[in-house]
Amino acid sequence: MNISHEYSVSEAYDELLEPGGQPRCAARALFHYLNTLQPGELEARRQSVDAAIMTMGITFTVYSEAGNIDRAWPFDIIPRVMAKTEWMRIEEGLKQRLTALNLFINDLYNEQRIVKDGVFPLEVIAGSRNFRQQCVGITPRFGVWAHISGTDLVRDKDGTVYVLEDNLRVPSGVSYMLENRQLTKRLFPEVFEVCNVLPVDDYPVQLYDTLAALSPRDDERPVVAVLTPGIYNSAYFEHSYLAQRMGAFLVEGSDLMVDADDRVYMKTVSGPRRVDVIYRRIDDDFLDPEVFRPDSALGVPGLMRAWRNGKVGIANAPGSGVADDKVVYAYVPKIIRYYLDQDPIIPNVPSYLCMAEKERGYVLANLDKLVVKPANESGGYGMIIGPRASPEERAAFADLIRANPRNYMAQPTLSISTAPTLTGDCLAPRHLDLRPFVLQSSRLHATTGGLTRVALKAGSLVVNSSQGGGSKDTWIVDTEDSCYPA
């Protein structure tokens, strides 16, 4: 195969090739290797990896009117490559961002200095469905609320990397990042021999250490449990996978109880066993029926009481979703400057808040050019991509904005970067983003790269697996050691 001739670079920034068709420095080893393959060999390898995914049971669940459907994880075998030198700067920016956001959350639930100083408007908190009054006055251990974050990054046409979204409630996808690496090692062992791809395998250990640091008992090995909604949840594969890799217990709400002394216990065949830290994968609303939704069968009665009294650690902390709000997102550059006295290392995508009359007017007048998102949805739901919507769809969305302007924000339609993706028996450019994961408790840790999500449909900008997207392995390459000559 001759990639330079067979692969047509799109108008967007291409992660593999420069505009002239030559490989980017970090991708030269991969480029030269792919050029050695015979026609049909990539397709044969894809078929083998698809069979492996089915055998290994790597799945996700799609919710539909017809019921819940388990699907094999959609994996594209051509990795996305980035140089270590560029990644180190991004990693620094991710750590800066999560540090500031945790200071912000802790401030909101306590002194609210940022509001009193006029940097952040009170009306945003008042209109936030994720601000939990039950958390006011609490400072978790280390002052950290969002212990695990998934930050969505995109690259624009000029090569600039932007933060597109912050995911601070129950971010998912890291198990697929780990499995993608294992699959790619099997597919391209020859490339790993000559290309210094930095590892991601230590994430389960790093996650365990992050959680263990939250334990209220310092004198014993912490008992960590992953709290799952159950087998019908879309991310259940990830819940069970991480529990197994960490050596933690996988539990549902009915497996736990809180005693009169506010300690949390797990029911076992040999009797109750105390739990020190809970990695919860259920939303706040269902966490504790005594405090939030009384009809919740997923949570644990008394769990908030145990957490408030310091008898159990919970990650992410209840209430951390207040910063997982696309309106709050627009203020993150100011938040970083306020708490850290630093300029943001990774910029935001320019944003327009519909709650501001002037900006709302601009959005309504330019719906055909903008992407408009609801403040608290995820997975690509509830948004509209203006240039690809019909006039009727835009008119209906304008009515939603007018009815609840606090709930919407808009951004320009970026020409996000592409990478070669196997479509049939040939390579074609497909748009993608990157979700790195950052851990914080007693210290900070960022994954080396993250989960690259790719829009498998030609021209689509929607990368979410629930809406037809797939994923790639992400290679952070130390070009000083393994960069092929030009």
Coordinates of C-alpha atoms in Angstrom, one line a residue:
M1 CA 0.0 0.0 0.0
N2 CA 1.1 3.5 -0.7
I3 CA -0.5 5.8 1.8
S4 CA 0.6 9.1 0.2
H5 CA -1.2 8.1 -3.0
E6 CA -4.1 6.1 -1.7
Y7 CA -5.1 8.3 1.3
S8 CA -6.5 11.7 0.5
V9 CA -5.8 14.3 3.2
S10 CA -8.9 16.4 4.1
E11 CA -9.0 20.1 4.5
A12 CA -8.8 19.7 8.3
Y13 CA -5.5 19.1 10.2
D14 CA -4.5 15.5 9.6
E15 CA -2.9 13.7 12.6
L16 CA -0.8 11.4 10.4
L17 CA 0.2 13.4 7.4
E18 CA 1.4 16.9 6.7
P19 CA -0.3 18.9 3.9
G20 CA 2.4 17.8 1.4
G21 CA 1.6 14.1 2.1
Q22 CA 4.7 13.4 4.2
P23 CA 4.3 11.8 7.6
R24 CA 4.5 13.9 10.7
C25 CA 7.6 13.2 12.7
A26 CA 6.0 11.2 15.5
A27 CA 4.1 9.1 12.9
R28 CA 6.9 8.2 10.6
A29 CA 7.5 4.7 12.0
L30 CA 3.8 3.9 11.6
F31 CA 3.7 5.4 8.2
H32 CA 6.6 3.4 6.9
Y33 CA 5.2 0.2 8.4
L34 CA 1.8 0.7 6.8
N35 CA 3.4 1.2 3.5
T36 CA 5.0 -2.3 3.7
L37 CA 1.6 -4.1 4.0
Q38 CA 0.1 -5.9 1.1
P39 CA -3.4 -5.0 -0.2
G40 CA -6.1 -6.6 1.9
E41 CA -3.8 -7.2 4.9
L42 CA -5.3 -4.4 7.0
E43 CA -8.8 -5.7 6.4
A44 CA -7.7 -9.2 7.4
R45 CA -6.2 -7.8 10.7
R46 CA -9.4 -5.9 11.4
Q47 CA -11.4 -9.0 11.0
S48 CA -9.2 -10.8 13.5
V49 CA -9.4 -8.0 16.0
D50 CA -13.2 -7.8 15.6
A51 CA -13.3 -11.5 16.4
A52 CA -11.1 -10.9 19.5
I53 CA -13.4 -8.1 20.7
M54 CA -16.4 -10.5 20.5
T55 CA -14.5 -13.3 22.3
M56 CA -13.3 -11.0 25.1
G57 CA -16.7 -9.5 25.5
I58 CA -15.7 -5.8 25.1
T59 CA -19.1 -4.2 24.8
F60 CA -21.2 -1.2 25.5
T61 CA -24.9 -0.8 25.8
V62 CA -27.1 1.4 23.6
Y63 CA -30.4 2.5 25.0
S64 CA -33.3 2.6 22.5
E65 CA -37.1 2.4 22.4
A66 CA -36.7 -1.2 21.3
G67 CA -34.8 -1.9 24.5
N68 CA -31.2 -2.1 25.6
I69 CA -28.8 -3.5 23.0
D70 CA -25.3 -4.8 23.8
R71 CA -22.9 -4.0 21.0
A72 CA -19.3 -4.9 20.4
W73 CA -16.9 -2.1 21.0
P74 CA -16.2 -0.3 17.6
F75 CA -12.5 -0.2 17.3
D76 CA -10.5 1.2 14.3
I77 CA -7.1 -0.4 14.0
I78 CA -5.1 2.6 12.8
P79 CA -3.7 4.4 15.8
R80 CA -3.7 8.1 16.4
V81 CA -0.1 9.4 16.9
M82 CA 1.1 12.4 18.9
A83 CA 4.7 13.5 19.8
K84 CA 5.7 13.3 23.4
T85 CA 6.9 17.0 23.3
E86 CA 3.4 18.2 22.4
W87 CA 1.8 15.8 24.9
M88 CA 3.9 17.1 27.8
R89 CA 2.5 20.6 27.3
I90 CA -1.1 19.2 27.1
E91 CA -0.6 17.1 30.3
E92 CA 0.6 20.2 32.1
G93 CA -2.6 22.0 31.0
L94 CA -4.9 19.2 32.0
K95 CA -3.4 19.1 35.5
Q96 CA -3.7 22.9 35.8
R97 CA -7.3 22.7 34.7
L98 CA -8.4 20.0 37.2
T99 CA -6.5 21.7 40.1
A100 CA -8.4 25.0 39.4
L101 CA -11.7 23.2 39.0
N102 CA -11.4 21.4 42.3
L103 CA -10.5 24.7 44.1
F104 CA -13.6 26.2 42.4
I105 CA -15.9 23.4 43.5
N106 CA -14.7 23.6 47.1
D107 CA -15.1 27.3 47.1
L108 CA -18.7 27.1 45.8
Y109 CA -19.7 24.8 48.6
N110 CA -18.0 26.9 51.2
E111 CA -17.0 30.6 51.2
Q112 CA -18.0 31.4 47.6
R113 CA -15.1 33.9 47.3
I114 CA -15.2 33.8 43.5
V115 CA -18.8 34.9 43.6
K116 CA -18.2 37.6 46.2
D117 CA -15.3 39.0 44.1
G118 CA -17.5 39.3 41.1
V119 CA -15.6 36.8 38.9
F120 CA -18.4 34.1 38.7
P121 CA -22.1 35.1 38.6
L122 CA -24.4 33.8 41.3
E123 CA -27.2 33.2 38.8
V124 CA -25.2 30.4 37.2
I125 CA -25.2 28.5 40.5
A126 CA -28.8 29.3 41.1
G127 CA -29.7 27.8 37.7
S128 CA -27.5 24.7 38.1
R129 CA -29.3 21.4 38.6
N130 CA -26.0 19.9 39.7
F131 CA -25.4 22.3 42.6
R132 CA -26.2 20.2 45.7
Q133 CA -27.4 22.1 48.7
Q134 CA -26.7 19.0 50.7
C135 CA -23.0 19.5 50.1
V136 CA -22.7 23.0 51.4
G137 CA -20.2 23.3 54.2
I138 CA -18.3 20.1 53.3
T139 CA -14.6 19.9 52.5
P140 CA -13.6 16.4 51.3
R141 CA -10.2 15.1 52.0
F142 CA -7.4 17.1 50.3
G143 CA -10.1 19.6 49.2
V144 CA -10.7 17.5 46.1
W145 CA -14.2 16.8 44.7
A146 CA -13.5 15.6 41.2
H147 CA -11.0 12.8 41.6
I148 CA -11.4 11.4 38.2
S149 CA -11.9 13.6 35.2
G150 CA -12.2 13.0 31.5
T151 CA -11.4 16.1 29.4
D152 CA -12.4 16.2 25.8
L153 CA -9.8 17.8 23.5
V154 CA -10.1 18.7 19.8
R155 CA -7.6 20.1 17.4
D156 CA -8.7 22.9 15.0
K157 CA -7.6 23.4 11.3
D158 CA -4.6 25.5 12.3
G159 CA -3.3 22.8 14.7
T160 CA -4.4 24.4 18.0
V161 CA -5.6 22.0 20.6
Y162 CA -8.7 23.2 22.5
V163 CA -10.7 21.9 25.5
L164 CA -14.2 21.1 24.2
E165 CA -15.8 19.7 27.4
D166 CA -15.0 18.8 31.0
N167 CA -16.5 15.5 32.4
L168 CA -16.4 15.6 36.1
R169 CA -19.4 13.5 37.3
V170 CA -18.8 9.9 36.2
P171 CA -16.5 10.1 33.2
S172 CA -16.3 6.8 31.2
G173 CA -14.1 5.3 28.5
V174 CA -10.8 4.5 30.3
S175 CA -11.3 0.8 30.1
Y176 CA -11.6 1.0 26.3
M177 CA -8.4 3.1 26.2
L178 CA -6.6 0.2 28.0
E179 CA -8.1 -2.5 25.9
N180 CA -7.4 -0.6 22.7
R181 CA -3.7 -0.7 23.6
Q182 CA -3.7 -4.4 24.1
L183 CA -5.4 -5.0 20.8
T184 CA -3.0 -2.7 19.0
K185 CA 0.0 -4.5 20.5
R186 CA -1.3 -7.8 19.0
L187 CA -1.9 -6.2 15.6
F188 CA 1.3 -4.3 15.1
P189 CA 4.0 -5.8 17.3
E190 CA 6.6 -5.0 14.7
V191 CA 6.0 -1.2 15.1
F192 CA 6.2 -1.3 18.9
E193 CA 9.7 -2.8 18.5
V194 CA 11.0 0.3 16.7
C195 CA 8.7 3.0 17.9
N196 CA 8.9 4.2 21.5
V197 CA 5.2 4.4 22.4
L198 CA 4.7 5.5 26.0
P199 CA 2.7 3.0 28.1
V200 CA -0.8 3.4 29.6
D201 CA -0.9 0.1 31.5
D202 CA -0.3 1.7 34.9
Y203 CA -3.7 3.4 35.1
P204 CA -5.5 0.7 37.3
V205 CA -2.6 1.0 39.8
Q206 CA -2.8 4.8 39.7
L207 CA -6.6 4.8 40.1
Y208 CA -6.3 2.4 43.1
D209 CA -3.7 4.7 44.7
T210 CA -5.9 7.7 44.1
L211 CA -8.9 6.1 45.7
A212 CA -7.0 4.5 48.6
A213 CA -5.7 7.9 49.6
L214 CA -9.3 8.8 50.4
S215 CA -9.7 6.1 53.1
P216 CA -10.7 7.3 56.5
R217 CA -8.6 4.5 58.1
D218 CA -4.9 5.0 57.7
D219 CA -3.8 1.9 59.6
E220 CA -5.2 -0.7 57.3
R221 CA -5.2 -1.6 53.6
P222 CA -8.3 0.2 52.3
V223 CA -11.3 -1.7 51.1
V224 CA -12.3 -0.2 47.8
A225 CA -15.6 -0.9 46.1
V226 CA -16.9 0.1 42.6
L227 CA -20.6 1.0 42.9
T228 CA -22.4 0.1 39.7
P229 CA -26.1 0.5 38.7
G230 CA -25.9 -3.0 37.4
I231 CA -25.6 -5.1 34.3
Y232 CA -27.9 -3.0 32.2
N233 CA -25.9 0.2 32.5
S234 CA -24.2 1.2 29.3
A235 CA -20.7 1.3 31.0
Y236 CA -21.1 -2.0 33.0
F237 CA -18.2 -3.5 31.1
E238 CA -16.0 -0.7 32.4
H239 CA -17.2 -1.0 35.9
S240 CA -16.4 -4.7 36.1
Y241 CA -13.2 -4.3 34.2
L242 CA -11.8 -1.6 36.5
A243 CA -12.9 -3.4 39.7
Q244 CA -11.1 -6.5 38.5
R245 CA -7.9 -4.7 37.5
M246 CA -7.7 -2.8 40.8
G247 CA -8.5 -5.8 42.9
A248 CA -11.6 -3.9 44.2
F249 CA -15.1 -5.2 44.9
L250 CA -17.9 -4.7 42.4
V251 CA -21.1 -3.9 44.2
E252 CA -24.6 -2.6 43.7
G253 CA -26.5 -0.5 46.1
S254 CA -28.3 -3.4 47.6
D255 CA -24.9 -5.0 48.6
L256 CA -24.1 -2.1 50.9
M257 CA -25.5 -0.8 54.2
V258 CA -24.8 2.0 56.6
D259 CA -24.8 1.3 60.4
A260 CA -25.8 3.5 63.3
D261 CA -22.3 4.8 63.5
D262 CA -22.4 6.0 59.9
R263 CA -19.9 3.3 58.7
V264 CA -20.5 1.6 55.4
Y265 CA -20.5 -2.2 55.2
M266 CA -20.6 -4.6 52.4
K267 CA -22.7 -7.7 52.8
T268 CA -20.7 -10.9 52.3
V269 CA -21.2 -14.6 52.9
S270 CA -18.9 -14.4 55.9
G271 CA -20.7 -11.4 57.4
P272 CA -20.5 -7.6 57.0
R273 CA -17.1 -6.1 55.8
R274 CA -16.4 -2.4 56.2
V275 CA -15.9 -0.4 53.0
D276 CA -13.5 2.6 53.1
V277 CA -13.8 4.1 49.7
I278 CA -16.5 3.9 47.0
Y279 CA -15.8 4.6 43.4
R280 CA -19.4 5.4 42.4
R281 CA -20.5 5.1 38.9
I282 CA -24.1 6.3 39.5
D283 CA -25.4 9.9 39.3
D284 CA -26.0 12.0 42.4
D285 CA -29.8 11.8 42.1
F286 CA -29.7 8.0 42.7
L287 CA -26.9 7.9 45.3
D288 CA -28.8 8.0 48.5
P289 CA -32.6 7.8 48.7
E290 CA -32.6 9.5 52.2
V291 CA -31.1 12.7 50.6
F292 CA -31.8 12.7 46.9
R293 CA -34.5 10.8 45.0
P294 CA -36.5 8.7 47.5
D295 CA -37.5 6.2 44.8
S296 CA -33.9 5.3 44.0
A297 CA -33.3 1.6 44.2
L298 CA -29.7 2.0 43.0
G299 CA -28.2 3.9 45.9
V300 CA -27.5 3.3 49.6
P301 CA -29.6 4.8 52.4
G302 CA -27.4 6.8 54.7
L303 CA -24.4 7.0 52.3
M304 CA -24.4 10.8 52.3
R305 CA -24.5 10.8 56.1
A306 CA -21.5 8.5 56.2
W307 CA -19.6 10.6 53.7
R308 CA -20.4 13.9 55.4
N309 CA -19.1 12.5 58.7
G310 CA -15.9 11.3 57.2
K311 CA -16.6 7.6 57.6
V312 CA -16.2 6.8 53.9
G313 CA -14.5 8.3 50.9
I314 CA -16.5 8.8 47.7
A315 CA -15.1 9.4 44.2
N316 CA -16.2 11.5 42.5
A317 CA -17.6 13.4 45.5
P318 CA -21.4 14.1 45.5
G319 CA -21.9 17.6 44.1
S320 CA -18.8 17.6 41.8
G321 CA -21.1 17.9 38.8
V322 CA -21.6 21.6 39.5
A323 CA -18.5 22.2 37.4
D324 CA -19.6 19.6 34.8
D325 CA -21.8 22.3 33.2
K326 CA -21.2 23.7 29.8
V327 CA -22.1 27.2 31.1
V328 CA -19.5 26.9 33.8
Y329 CA -17.1 25.7 31.1
A330 CA -17.1 29.1 29.6
Y331 CA -15.8 30.6 32.8
V332 CA -12.9 28.1 33.3
P333 CA -10.2 30.5 31.9
K334 CA -11.3 33.0 34.5
I335 CA -11.4 30.3 37.2
I336 CA -7.8 29.3 36.4
R337 CA -6.6 32.9 36.6
Y338 CA -8.6 33.5 39.8
Y339 CA -7.3 30.5 41.8
L340 CA -3.9 29.9 40.3
D341 CA -2.9 33.3 39.0
Q342 CA -2.0 31.7 35.7
D343 CA -3.1 31.9 32.1
P344 CA -4.8 28.7 30.8
I345 CA -2.3 26.4 29.1
I346 CA -5.0 24.8 26.9
P347 CA -7.6 27.3 25.6
N348 CA -11.3 26.9 25.5
V349 CA -13.3 26.9 22.3
P350 CA -14.8 30.4 22.0
S351 CA -18.3 30.2 23.5
Y352 CA -21.5 32.2 23.7
L353 CA -23.8 32.0 26.7
C354 CA -27.5 32.2 25.8
M355 CA -28.3 33.5 29.3
A356 CA -26.6 36.8 28.3
E357 CA -29.0 38.8 26.1
K358 CA -26.4 40.1 23.6
E359 CA -24.8 36.7 23.1
R360 CA -28.2 35.1 22.9
G361 CA -29.1 37.5 20.1
Y362 CA -26.0 36.5 18.2
V363 CA -26.7 32.8 18.6
L364 CA -30.2 33.1 17.4
A365 CA -29.1 35.1 14.4
N366 CA -26.4 32.6 13.5
L367 CA -27.8 29.2 14.3
D368 CA -26.8 28.1 10.8
K369 CA -23.1 28.5 11.7
L370 CA -23.0 27.4 15.3
V371 CA -23.1 24.2 17.5
V372 CA -25.5 24.7 20.3
K373 CA -25.4 22.5 23.4
P374 CA -27.5 22.1 26.5
A375 CA -25.7 22.8 29.7
N376 CA -26.0 19.4 31.4
E377 CA -26.4 16.7 28.7
S378 CA -23.7 14.3 27.7
G379 CA -23.1 11.8 25.0
G380 CA -23.9 14.2 22.2
Y381 CA -27.6 14.3 23.1
G382 CA -29.7 17.4 23.0
M383 CA -27.3 19.4 20.8
I384 CA -27.7 20.8 17.3
I385 CA -25.0 21.3 14.7
G386 CA -26.4 24.3 12.9
P387 CA -24.8 23.9 9.5
R388 CA -26.1 20.4 9.2
A389 CA -29.6 21.0 10.6
S390 CA -32.7 21.8 8.5
P391 CA -34.4 25.2 8.8
E392 CA -37.2 23.5 10.7
E393 CA -34.8 22.0 13.2
R394 CA -33.1 25.3 13.7
A395 CA -36.4 27.1 14.3
A396 CA -37.5 24.5 16.8
F397 CA -34.2 24.8 18.6
A398 CA -34.5 28.6 18.7
D399 CA -37.7 28.1 20.6
L400 CA -35.9 25.9 23.2
I401 CA -33.2 28.6 23.7
R402 CA -35.8 31.4 24.2
A403 CA -37.7 29.3 26.7
N404 CA -34.7 28.4 28.8
P405 CA -31.6 30.5 27.9
R406 CA -29.6 29.4 31.0
N407 CA -29.6 25.9 29.6
Y408 CA -27.8 26.6 26.4
M409 CA -24.4 27.7 25.1
A410 CA -23.0 27.9 21.6
Q411 CA -19.7 27.5 19.9
P412 CA -18.4 27.9 16.3
T413 CA -18.3 24.8 14.2
L414 CA -14.7 23.8 14.3
S415 CA -13.0 21.9 11.5
I416 CA -11.7 19.3 13.9
S417 CA -8.7 17.2 13.0
T418 CA -8.8 13.9 11.1
A419 CA -6.8 10.7 11.0
P420 CA -6.7 7.7 8.6
T421 CA -9.5 5.3 9.4
L422 CA -10.1 1.9 7.8
T423 CA -13.3 2.0 5.8
G424 CA -13.8 -1.3 3.9
D425 CA -10.4 -2.1 2.4
C426 CA -9.1 1.5 2.2
L427 CA -8.1 4.4 4.4
A428 CA -10.2 7.5 4.6
P429 CA -10.0 10.6 6.9
R430 CA -12.4 10.7 9.8
H431 CA -12.8 13.4 12.4
L432 CA -11.8 12.6 16.0
D433 CA -11.3 14.0 19.5
L434 CA -9.2 12.9 22.5
R435 CA -10.4 12.2 26.1
P436 CA -7.4 12.0 28.5
F437 CA -8.1 11.1 32.1
V438 CA -6.7 12.9 35.1
L439 CA -6.6 11.6 38.7
Q440 CA -6.3 13.8 41.8
S441 CA -6.4 13.1 45.5
S442 CA -3.1 13.4 47.4
R443 CA -1.3 13.9 44.0
L444 CA -2.1 14.4 40.3
H445 CA -1.7 11.9 37.6
A446 CA -2.7 12.1 33.9
T447 CA -2.9 9.2 31.4
T448 CA -0.4 9.2 28.7
G449 CA -2.7 10.1 25.9
G450 CA -6.2 8.9 26.4
L451 CA -9.2 7.5 24.5
T452 CA -9.3 8.7 20.9
R453 CA -12.9 8.7 19.7
V454 CA -13.6 8.8 16.0
A455 CA -16.6 9.6 13.9
L456 CA -16.9 6.6 11.7
K457 CA -19.4 8.2 9.3
A458 CA -17.9 10.3 6.5
G459 CA -18.1 14.0 7.3
S460 CA -19.7 13.4 10.8
L461 CA -18.4 15.3 13.8
V462 CA -20.2 13.1 16.3
V463 CA -17.7 10.7 17.9
N464 CA -19.9 9.3 20.7
S465 CA -20.1 5.5 20.6
S466 CA -23.8 5.7 21.4
Q467 CA -24.3 7.6 18.1
G468 CA -22.2 5.7 15.7
G469 CA -18.7 6.6 16.8
G470 CA -15.7 4.4 17.4
S471 CA -12.3 4.6 18.9
K472 CA -8.6 4.3 18.2
D473 CA -5.5 3.6 20.3
T474 CA -3.6 6.8 21.1
W475 CA 0.2 6.6 20.7
I476 CA 2.3 9.2 22.5
V477 CA 5.7 8.7 20.8
D478 CA 9.1 9.8 22.2
T479 CA 10.4 11.1 18.9
E480 CA 13.9 11.7 20.3
D481 CA 14.4 7.9 20.6
S482 CA 12.3 6.5 17.8
C483 CA 11.6 9.1 15.1
Y484 CA 12.4 7.7 11.7
P485 CA 14.5 9.8 9.4
A486 CA 12.5 11.9 6.9

